[in-house]
mmCIF file of C-alpha atoms in Angstrom:
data_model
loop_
_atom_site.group_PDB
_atom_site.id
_atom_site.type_symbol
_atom_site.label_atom_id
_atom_site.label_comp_id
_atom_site.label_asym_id
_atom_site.label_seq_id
_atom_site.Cartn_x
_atom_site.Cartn_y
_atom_site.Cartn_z
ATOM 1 C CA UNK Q 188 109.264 112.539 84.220
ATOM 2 C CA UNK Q 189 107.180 109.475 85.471
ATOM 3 C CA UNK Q 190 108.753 106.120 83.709
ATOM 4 C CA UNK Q 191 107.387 102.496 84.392
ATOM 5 C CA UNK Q 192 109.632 99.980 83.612
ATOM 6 C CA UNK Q 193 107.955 96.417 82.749
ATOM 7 C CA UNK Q 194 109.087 93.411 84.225
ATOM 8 C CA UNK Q 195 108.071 89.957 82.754
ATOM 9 C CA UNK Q 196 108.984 86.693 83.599
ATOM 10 C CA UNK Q 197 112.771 86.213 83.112
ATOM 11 C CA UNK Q 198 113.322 90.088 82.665
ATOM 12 C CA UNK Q 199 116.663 90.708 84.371
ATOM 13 C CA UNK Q 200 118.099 93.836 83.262
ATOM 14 C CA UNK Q 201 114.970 96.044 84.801
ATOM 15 C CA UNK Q 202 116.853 97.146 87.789
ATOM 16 C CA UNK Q 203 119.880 98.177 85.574
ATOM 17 C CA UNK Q 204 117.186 100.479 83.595
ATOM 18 C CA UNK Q 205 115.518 101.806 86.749
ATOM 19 C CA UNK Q 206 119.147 102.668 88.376
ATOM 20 C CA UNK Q 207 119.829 104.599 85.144
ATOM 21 C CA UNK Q 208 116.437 106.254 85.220
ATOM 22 C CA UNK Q 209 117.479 107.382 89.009
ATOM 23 C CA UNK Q 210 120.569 108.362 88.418
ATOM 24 C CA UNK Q 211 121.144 109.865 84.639
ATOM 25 C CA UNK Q 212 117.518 111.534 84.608
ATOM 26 C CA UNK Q 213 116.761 112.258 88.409
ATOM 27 C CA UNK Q 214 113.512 109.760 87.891
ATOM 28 C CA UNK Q 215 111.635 107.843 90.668
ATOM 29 C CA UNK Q 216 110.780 104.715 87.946
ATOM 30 C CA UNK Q 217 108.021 102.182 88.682
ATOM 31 C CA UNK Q 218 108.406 98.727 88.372
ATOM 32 C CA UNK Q 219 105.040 97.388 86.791
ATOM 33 C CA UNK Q 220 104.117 93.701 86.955
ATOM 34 C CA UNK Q 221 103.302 92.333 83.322
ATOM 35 C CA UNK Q 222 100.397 90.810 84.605
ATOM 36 C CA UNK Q 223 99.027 94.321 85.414
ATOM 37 C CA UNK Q 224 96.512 95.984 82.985
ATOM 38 C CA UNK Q 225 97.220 99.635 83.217
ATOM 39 C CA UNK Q 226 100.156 101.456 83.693
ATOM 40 C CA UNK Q 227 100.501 103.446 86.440
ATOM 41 C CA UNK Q 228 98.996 107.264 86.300
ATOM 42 C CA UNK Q 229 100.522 110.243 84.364
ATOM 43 C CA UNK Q 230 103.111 107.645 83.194
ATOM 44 C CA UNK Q 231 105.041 109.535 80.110
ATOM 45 C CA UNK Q 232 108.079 106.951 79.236
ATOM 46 C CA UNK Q 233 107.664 103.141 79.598
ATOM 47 C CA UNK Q 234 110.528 101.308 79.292
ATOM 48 C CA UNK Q 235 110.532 97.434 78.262
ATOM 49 C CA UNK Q 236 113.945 96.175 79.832
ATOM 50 C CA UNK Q 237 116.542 93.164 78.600
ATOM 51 C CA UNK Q 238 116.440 89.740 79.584
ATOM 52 C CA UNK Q 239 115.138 86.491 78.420
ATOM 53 C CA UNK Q 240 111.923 87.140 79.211
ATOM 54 C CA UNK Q 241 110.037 83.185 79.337
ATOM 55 C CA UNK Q 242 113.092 82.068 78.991
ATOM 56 C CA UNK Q 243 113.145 82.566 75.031
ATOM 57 C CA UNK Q 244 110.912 80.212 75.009
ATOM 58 C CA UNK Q 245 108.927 79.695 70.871
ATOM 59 C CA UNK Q 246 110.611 82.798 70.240
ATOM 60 C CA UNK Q 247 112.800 85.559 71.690
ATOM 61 C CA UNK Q 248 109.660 87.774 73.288
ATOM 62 C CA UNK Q 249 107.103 86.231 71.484
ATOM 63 C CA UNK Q 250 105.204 85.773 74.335
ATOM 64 C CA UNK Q 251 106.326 88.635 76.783
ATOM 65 C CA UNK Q 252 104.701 90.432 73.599
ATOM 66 C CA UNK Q 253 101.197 89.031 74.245
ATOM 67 C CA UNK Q 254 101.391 89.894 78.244
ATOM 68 C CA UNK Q 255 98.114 92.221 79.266
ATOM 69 C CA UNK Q 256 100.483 94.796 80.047
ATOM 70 C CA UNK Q 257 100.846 95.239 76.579
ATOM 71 C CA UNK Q 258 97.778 96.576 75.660
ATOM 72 C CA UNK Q 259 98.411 99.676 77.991
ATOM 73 C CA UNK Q 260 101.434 100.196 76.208
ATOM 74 C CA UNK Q 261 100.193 99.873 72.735
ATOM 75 C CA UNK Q 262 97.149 102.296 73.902
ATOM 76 C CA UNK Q 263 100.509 104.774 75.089
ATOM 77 C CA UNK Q 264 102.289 104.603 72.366
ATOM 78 C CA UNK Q 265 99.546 105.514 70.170
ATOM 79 C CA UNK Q 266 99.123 108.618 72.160
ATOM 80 C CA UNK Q 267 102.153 109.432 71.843
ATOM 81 C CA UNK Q 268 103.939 108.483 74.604
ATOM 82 C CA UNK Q 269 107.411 107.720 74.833
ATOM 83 C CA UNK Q 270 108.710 103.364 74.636
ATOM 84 C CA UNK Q 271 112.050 102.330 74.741
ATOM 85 C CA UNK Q 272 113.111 98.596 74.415
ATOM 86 C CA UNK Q 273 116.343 97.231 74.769
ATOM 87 C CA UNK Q 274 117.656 93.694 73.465
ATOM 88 C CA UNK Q 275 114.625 92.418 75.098
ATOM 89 C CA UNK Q 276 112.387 95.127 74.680
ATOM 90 C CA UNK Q 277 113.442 95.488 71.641
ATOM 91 C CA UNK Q 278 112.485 91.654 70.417
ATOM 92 C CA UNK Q 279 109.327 92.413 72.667
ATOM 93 C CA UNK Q 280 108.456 95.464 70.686
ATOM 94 C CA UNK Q 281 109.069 93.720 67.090
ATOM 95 C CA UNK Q 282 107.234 90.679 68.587
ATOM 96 C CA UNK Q 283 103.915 93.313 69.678
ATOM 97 C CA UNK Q 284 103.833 95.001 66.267
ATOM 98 C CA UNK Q 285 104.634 98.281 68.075
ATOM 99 C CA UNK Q 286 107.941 98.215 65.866
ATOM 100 C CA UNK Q 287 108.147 96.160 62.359
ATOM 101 C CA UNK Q 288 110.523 93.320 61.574
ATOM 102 C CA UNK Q 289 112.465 91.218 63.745
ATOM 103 C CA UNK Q 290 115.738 89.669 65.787
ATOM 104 C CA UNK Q 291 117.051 86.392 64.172
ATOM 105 C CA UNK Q 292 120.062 84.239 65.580
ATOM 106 C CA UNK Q 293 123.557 86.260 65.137
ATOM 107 C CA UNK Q 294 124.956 85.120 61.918
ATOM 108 C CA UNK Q 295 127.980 83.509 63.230
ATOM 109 C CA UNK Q 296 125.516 81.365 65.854
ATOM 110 C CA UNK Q 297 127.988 83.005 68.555
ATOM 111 C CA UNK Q 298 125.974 84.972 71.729
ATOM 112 C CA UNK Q 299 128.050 88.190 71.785
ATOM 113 C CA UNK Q 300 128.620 90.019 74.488
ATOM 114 C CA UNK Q 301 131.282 93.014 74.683
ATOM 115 C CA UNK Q 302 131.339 96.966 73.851
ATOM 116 C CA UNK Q 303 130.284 98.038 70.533
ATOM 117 C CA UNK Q 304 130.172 101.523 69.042
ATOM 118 C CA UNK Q 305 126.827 102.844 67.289
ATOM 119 C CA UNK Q 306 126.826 105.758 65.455
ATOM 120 C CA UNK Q 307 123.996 107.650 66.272
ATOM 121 C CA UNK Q 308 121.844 108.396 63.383
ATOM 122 C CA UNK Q 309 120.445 111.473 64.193
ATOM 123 C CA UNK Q 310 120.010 114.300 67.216
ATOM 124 C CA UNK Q 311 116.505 115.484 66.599
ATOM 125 C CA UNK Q 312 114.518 113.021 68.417
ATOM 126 C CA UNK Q 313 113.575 112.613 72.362
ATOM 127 C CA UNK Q 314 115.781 109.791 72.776
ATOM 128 C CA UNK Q 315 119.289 111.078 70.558
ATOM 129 C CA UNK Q 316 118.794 115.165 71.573
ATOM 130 C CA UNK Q 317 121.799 115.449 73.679
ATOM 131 C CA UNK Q 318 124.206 113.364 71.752
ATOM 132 C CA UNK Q 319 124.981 114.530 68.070
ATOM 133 C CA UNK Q 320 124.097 113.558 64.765
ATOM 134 C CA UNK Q 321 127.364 110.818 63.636
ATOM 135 C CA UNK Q 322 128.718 111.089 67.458
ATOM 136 C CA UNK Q 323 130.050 107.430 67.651
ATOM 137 C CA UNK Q 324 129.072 106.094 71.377
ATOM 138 C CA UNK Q 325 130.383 102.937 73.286
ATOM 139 C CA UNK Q 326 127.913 100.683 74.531
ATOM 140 C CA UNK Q 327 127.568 96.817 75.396
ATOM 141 C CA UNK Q 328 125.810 94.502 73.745
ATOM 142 C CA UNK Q 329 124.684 90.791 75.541
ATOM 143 C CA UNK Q 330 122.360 88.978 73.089
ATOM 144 C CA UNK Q 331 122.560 85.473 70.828
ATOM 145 C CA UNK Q 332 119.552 86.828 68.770
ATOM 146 C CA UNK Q 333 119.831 90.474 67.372
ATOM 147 C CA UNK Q 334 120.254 89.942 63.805
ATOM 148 C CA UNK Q 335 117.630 92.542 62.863
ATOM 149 C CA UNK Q 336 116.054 91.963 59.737
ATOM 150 C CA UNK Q 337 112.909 92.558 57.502
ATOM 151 C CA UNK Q 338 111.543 92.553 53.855
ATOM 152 C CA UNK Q 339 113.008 94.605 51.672
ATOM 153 C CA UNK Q 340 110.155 96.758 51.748
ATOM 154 C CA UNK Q 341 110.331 97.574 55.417
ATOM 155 C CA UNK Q 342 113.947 98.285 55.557
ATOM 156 C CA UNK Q 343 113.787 100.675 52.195
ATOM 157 C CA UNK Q 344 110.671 102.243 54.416
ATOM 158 C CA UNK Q 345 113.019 102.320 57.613
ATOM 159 C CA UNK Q 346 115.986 104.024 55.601
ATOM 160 C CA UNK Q 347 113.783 106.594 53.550
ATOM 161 C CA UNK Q 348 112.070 107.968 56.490
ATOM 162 C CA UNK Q 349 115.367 108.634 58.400
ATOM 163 C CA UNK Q 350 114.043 105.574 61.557
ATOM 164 C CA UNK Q 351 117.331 104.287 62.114
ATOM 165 C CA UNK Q 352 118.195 105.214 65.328
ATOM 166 C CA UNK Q 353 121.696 103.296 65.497
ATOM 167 C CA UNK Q 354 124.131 101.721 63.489
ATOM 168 C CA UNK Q 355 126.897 99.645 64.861
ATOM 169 C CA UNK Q 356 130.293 101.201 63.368
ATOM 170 C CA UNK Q 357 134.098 100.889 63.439
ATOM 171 C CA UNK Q 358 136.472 103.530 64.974
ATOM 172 C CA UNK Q 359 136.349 105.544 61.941
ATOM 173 C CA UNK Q 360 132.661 106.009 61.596
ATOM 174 C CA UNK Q 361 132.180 103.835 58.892
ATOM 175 C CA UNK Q 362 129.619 101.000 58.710
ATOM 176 C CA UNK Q 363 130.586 97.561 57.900
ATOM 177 C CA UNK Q 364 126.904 95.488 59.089
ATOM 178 C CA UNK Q 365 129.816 91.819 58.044
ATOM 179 C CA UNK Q 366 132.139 93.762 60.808
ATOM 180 C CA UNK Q 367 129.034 93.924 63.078
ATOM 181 C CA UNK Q 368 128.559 92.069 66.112
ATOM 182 C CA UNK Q 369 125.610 90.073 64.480
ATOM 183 C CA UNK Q 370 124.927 90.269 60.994
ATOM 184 C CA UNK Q 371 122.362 93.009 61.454
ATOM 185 C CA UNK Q 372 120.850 94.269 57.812
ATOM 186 C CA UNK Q 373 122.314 97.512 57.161
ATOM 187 C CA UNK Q 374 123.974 97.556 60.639
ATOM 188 C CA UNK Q 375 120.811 98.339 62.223
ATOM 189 C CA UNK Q 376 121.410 98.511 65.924
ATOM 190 C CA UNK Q 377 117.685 100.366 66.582
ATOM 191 C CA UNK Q 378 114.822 101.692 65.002
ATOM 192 C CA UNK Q 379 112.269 104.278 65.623
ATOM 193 C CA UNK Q 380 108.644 104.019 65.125
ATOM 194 C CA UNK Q 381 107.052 106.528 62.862
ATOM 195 C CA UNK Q 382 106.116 109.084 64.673
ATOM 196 C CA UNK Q 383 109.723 108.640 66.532
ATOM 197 C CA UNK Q 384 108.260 107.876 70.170
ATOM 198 C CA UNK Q 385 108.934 104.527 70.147
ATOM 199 C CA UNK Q 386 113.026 103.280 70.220
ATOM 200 C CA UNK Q 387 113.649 99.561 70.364
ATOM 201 C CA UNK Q 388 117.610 98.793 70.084
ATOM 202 C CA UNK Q 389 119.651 95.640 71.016
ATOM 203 C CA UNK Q 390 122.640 97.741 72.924
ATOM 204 C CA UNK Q 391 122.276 97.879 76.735
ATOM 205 C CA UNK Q 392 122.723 102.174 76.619
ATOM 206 C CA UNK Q 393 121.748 101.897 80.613
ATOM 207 C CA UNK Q 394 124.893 99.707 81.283
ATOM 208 C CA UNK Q 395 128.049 102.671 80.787
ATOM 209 C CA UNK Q 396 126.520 105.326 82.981
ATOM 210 C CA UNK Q 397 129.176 105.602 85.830
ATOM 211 C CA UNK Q 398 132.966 106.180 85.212
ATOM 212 C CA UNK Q 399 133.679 104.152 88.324
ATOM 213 C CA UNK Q 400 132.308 100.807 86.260
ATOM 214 C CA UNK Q 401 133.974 102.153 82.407
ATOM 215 C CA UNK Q 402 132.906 104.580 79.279
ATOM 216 C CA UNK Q 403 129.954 106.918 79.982
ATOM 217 C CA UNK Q 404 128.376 107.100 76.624
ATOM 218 C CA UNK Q 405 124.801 105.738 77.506
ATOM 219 C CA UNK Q 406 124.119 108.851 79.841
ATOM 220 C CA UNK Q 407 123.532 110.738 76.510
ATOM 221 C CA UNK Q 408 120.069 108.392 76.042
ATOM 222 C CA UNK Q 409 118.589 108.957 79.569
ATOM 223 C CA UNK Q 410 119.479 112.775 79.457
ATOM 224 C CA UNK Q 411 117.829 113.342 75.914
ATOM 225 C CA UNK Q 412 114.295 112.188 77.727
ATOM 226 C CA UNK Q 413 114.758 113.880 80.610
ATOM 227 C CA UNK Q 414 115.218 117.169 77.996
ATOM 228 C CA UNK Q 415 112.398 115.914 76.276
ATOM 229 C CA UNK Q 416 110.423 115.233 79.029
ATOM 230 C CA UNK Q 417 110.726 118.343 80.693
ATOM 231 C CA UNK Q 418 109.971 120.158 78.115
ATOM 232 C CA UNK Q 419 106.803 118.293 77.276
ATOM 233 C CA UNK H 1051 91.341 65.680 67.886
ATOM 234 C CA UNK H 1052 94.889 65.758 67.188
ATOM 235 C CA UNK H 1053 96.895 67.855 64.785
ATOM 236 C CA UNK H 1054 100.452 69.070 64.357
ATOM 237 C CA UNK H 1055 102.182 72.610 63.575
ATOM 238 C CA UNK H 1056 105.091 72.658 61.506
ATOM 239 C CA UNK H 1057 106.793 76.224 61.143
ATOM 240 C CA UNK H 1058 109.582 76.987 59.121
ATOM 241 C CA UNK H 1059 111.460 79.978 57.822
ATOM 242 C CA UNK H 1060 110.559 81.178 54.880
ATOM 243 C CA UNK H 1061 113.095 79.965 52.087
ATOM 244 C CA UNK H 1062 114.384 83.589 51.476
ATOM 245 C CA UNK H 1063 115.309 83.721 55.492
ATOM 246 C CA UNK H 1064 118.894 82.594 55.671
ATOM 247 C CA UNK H 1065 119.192 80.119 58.719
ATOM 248 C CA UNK H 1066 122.210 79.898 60.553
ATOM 249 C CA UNK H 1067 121.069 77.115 62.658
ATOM 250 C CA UNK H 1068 120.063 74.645 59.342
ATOM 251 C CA UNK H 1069 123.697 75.589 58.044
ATOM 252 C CA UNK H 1070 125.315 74.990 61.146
ATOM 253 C CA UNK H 1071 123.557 71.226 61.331
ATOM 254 C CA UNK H 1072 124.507 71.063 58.136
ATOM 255 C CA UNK H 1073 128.009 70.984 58.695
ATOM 256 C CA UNK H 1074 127.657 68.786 61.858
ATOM 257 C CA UNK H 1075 126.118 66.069 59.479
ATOM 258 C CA UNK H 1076 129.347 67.193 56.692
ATOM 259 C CA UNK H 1077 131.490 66.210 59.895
ATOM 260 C CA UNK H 1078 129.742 63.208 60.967
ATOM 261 C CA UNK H 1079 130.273 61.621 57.784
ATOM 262 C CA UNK H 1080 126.524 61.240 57.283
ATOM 263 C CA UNK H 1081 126.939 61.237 53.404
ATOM 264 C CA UNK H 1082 124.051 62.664 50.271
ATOM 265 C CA UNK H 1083 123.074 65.634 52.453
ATOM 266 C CA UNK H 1084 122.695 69.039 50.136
ATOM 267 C CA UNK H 1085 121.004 71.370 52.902
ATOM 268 C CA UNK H 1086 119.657 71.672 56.044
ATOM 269 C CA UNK H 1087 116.582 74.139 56.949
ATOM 270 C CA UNK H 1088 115.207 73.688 61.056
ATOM 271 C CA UNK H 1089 111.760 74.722 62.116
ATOM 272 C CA UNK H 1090 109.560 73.593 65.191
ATOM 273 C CA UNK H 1091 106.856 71.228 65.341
ATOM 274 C CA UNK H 1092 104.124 71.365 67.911
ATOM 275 C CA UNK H 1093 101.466 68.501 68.509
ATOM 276 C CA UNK H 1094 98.045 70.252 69.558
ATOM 277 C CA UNK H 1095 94.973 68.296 70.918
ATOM 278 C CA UNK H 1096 91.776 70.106 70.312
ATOM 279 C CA UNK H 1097 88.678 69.368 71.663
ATOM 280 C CA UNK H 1098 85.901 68.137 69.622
ATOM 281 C CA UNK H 1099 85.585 66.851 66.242
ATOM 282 C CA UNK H 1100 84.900 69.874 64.125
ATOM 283 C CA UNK H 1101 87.911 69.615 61.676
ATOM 284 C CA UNK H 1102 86.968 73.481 60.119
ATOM 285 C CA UNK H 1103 86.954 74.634 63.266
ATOM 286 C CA UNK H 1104 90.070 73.027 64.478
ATOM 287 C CA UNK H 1105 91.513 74.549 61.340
ATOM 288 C CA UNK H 1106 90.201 78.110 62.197
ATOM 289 C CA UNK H 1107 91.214 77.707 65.604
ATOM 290 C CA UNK H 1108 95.239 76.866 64.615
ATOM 291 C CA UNK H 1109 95.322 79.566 62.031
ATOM 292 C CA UNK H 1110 94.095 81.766 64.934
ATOM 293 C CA UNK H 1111 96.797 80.232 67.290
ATOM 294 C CA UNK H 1112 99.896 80.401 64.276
ATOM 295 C CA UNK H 1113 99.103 84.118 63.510
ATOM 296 C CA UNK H 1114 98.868 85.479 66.909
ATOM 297 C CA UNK H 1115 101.835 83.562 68.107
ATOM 298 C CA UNK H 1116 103.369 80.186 67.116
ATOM 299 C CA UNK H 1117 104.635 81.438 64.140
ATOM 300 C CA UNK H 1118 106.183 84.977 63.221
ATOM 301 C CA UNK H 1119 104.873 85.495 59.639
ATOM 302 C CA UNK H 1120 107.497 87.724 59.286
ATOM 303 C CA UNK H 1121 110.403 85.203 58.824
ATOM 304 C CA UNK H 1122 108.586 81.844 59.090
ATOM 305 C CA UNK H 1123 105.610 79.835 56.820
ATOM 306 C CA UNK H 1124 103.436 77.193 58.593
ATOM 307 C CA UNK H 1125 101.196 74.147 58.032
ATOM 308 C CA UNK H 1126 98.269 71.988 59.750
ATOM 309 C CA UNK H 1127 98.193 68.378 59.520
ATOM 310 C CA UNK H 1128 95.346 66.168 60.738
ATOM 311 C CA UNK H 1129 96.385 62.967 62.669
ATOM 312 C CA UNK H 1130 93.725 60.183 60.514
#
């Protein structure tokens, strides 16, 4: 497993990702500079980490989306590497076209910033495979802008082919997206791309990792692509 | 040359912000006001005099980043 984790401008979450990385998948992560052109060699999973990168400046990632770095990741993506982008990342992704729609302002204008649960969509893919289909997993979320939404179109596309990856959810499993902590369409709290090797999602997963600091439930993420890694 | 952006959400994008000013006017007293929308305006100088090109070259600039045509419309207007 090789990961690169970008930083931009005003990333500051990058070193919470990396220390995850380390110590959930046994990975040596790069930091790349978003100024750089390539990623670094043999790289299999880059990882686009949370913060307010350019200080949400225009628009939350719009421009961290245009950085250089991003053309290496487009060109890895479309082989078929492995992306993951959280809150950030996730705008950053939307922002680059690598994953459609996009993050408005929460609906009730509030930034929110506590544990949420997600009910994880499905098991099959390289991000979910050690948690379990419906397996309801506490995670933070820190973010003033991830109301996901998109045309009607796109989400009807999103829910046919199965590319929600989360959906935030009460105790009991079920979904209530007015209950949610921003308004999200459909509860959305990630998506997948459509070949499934791309994962953007506003929940910080790399944040409840060790017992010492709380719950544990974001291990599951950074195990499933060390499994899938592995056995690539 | 100078021209001005002005992006805005689309009307089927609900905006939290617009309601939220909306209310502050409510509260202020400020009285006739039916709805608020908010969008950005940027003032561009271009160089040169070529207005089609100055037009090709915003349209160029809106799509690839001020605006997100996802959510939000814009328009060019020409200072006289």
């Amino acid at each position: 497993m090789k990961p690169a984790v970008i930083l931009f401008p005003g990333s500051n979450r990058e070193q919470d990702a990396a220390r995850a990385l380390r110590l959930v998948a046994g990975a040596k992560p790069t930091v790349v500079w978003h100024a750089e052109h390539e990623l670094p060699a043999g790289t299999d999973l880059v990882v686009l980490p949370g913060g307010f990168s350019y200080g949400d400046y225009l628009r939350c990632g719009a421009i961290a989306a245009r950085a250089n770095i991003m053309d290496a990741v487009r060109a890895h993506a479309a082989r078929g590497g492995l992306v993951l982008g959280i809150f950030n990342g996730f705008q950053i992704l939307c922002g680059a076209g690598l994953l459609p729609g996009v993050q408005v302002r929460n609906a009730r204008l509030r930034f929110v910033c506590r544990d949420v649960l997600l009910r994880v969509e499905r098991a099959d893919t390289a991000f979910t495979r050690a948690y379990r289909k419906n397996d309801l997993v506490s995670v933070p979320v820190a973010h003033g802008e991830g109301n996901y939404t998109a045309d009607e179109t796109t989400i009807a596309e999103l829910e046919s082919e199965g590319r929600v990856a989360f959906r935030y959810a009460r105790p009991d499993g079920r979904i209530d997206e007015t209950d949610g902590p921003n308004g999200a369409i459909n509860g959305i709290a990630g998506i997948y791309s459509e070949k499934f090797n791309v994962l953007g999602m506003m929940p910080h997963p790399e944040n409840h990792i060790e017992s010492e600091i709380g719950p544990t439930d974001g291990r599951g993420l950074f195990q499933s692509l060390a499994m899938a890694l592995k056995a690539a | 040359m100078k021209a001005r952006v002005i992006v805005t959400l689309k009307s089927a994008v609900l905006d939290p912000q617009g309601k939220a000013i909306e209310g502050a006017l409510h509260s202020l007293g400020v009285g006739g006001v039916q709805s608020v929308r908010q969008g950005k305006v940027f003032d561009v100088e271009l160089a040169g005099n070529d207005r089609a090109s100055a037009e090709a070259a915003l349209k160029d600039a809106c799509d690839k980043l001020l605006a997100n045509t996802v959510i939000e419309t814009y328009k060019v207007e020409f200072a006289e």
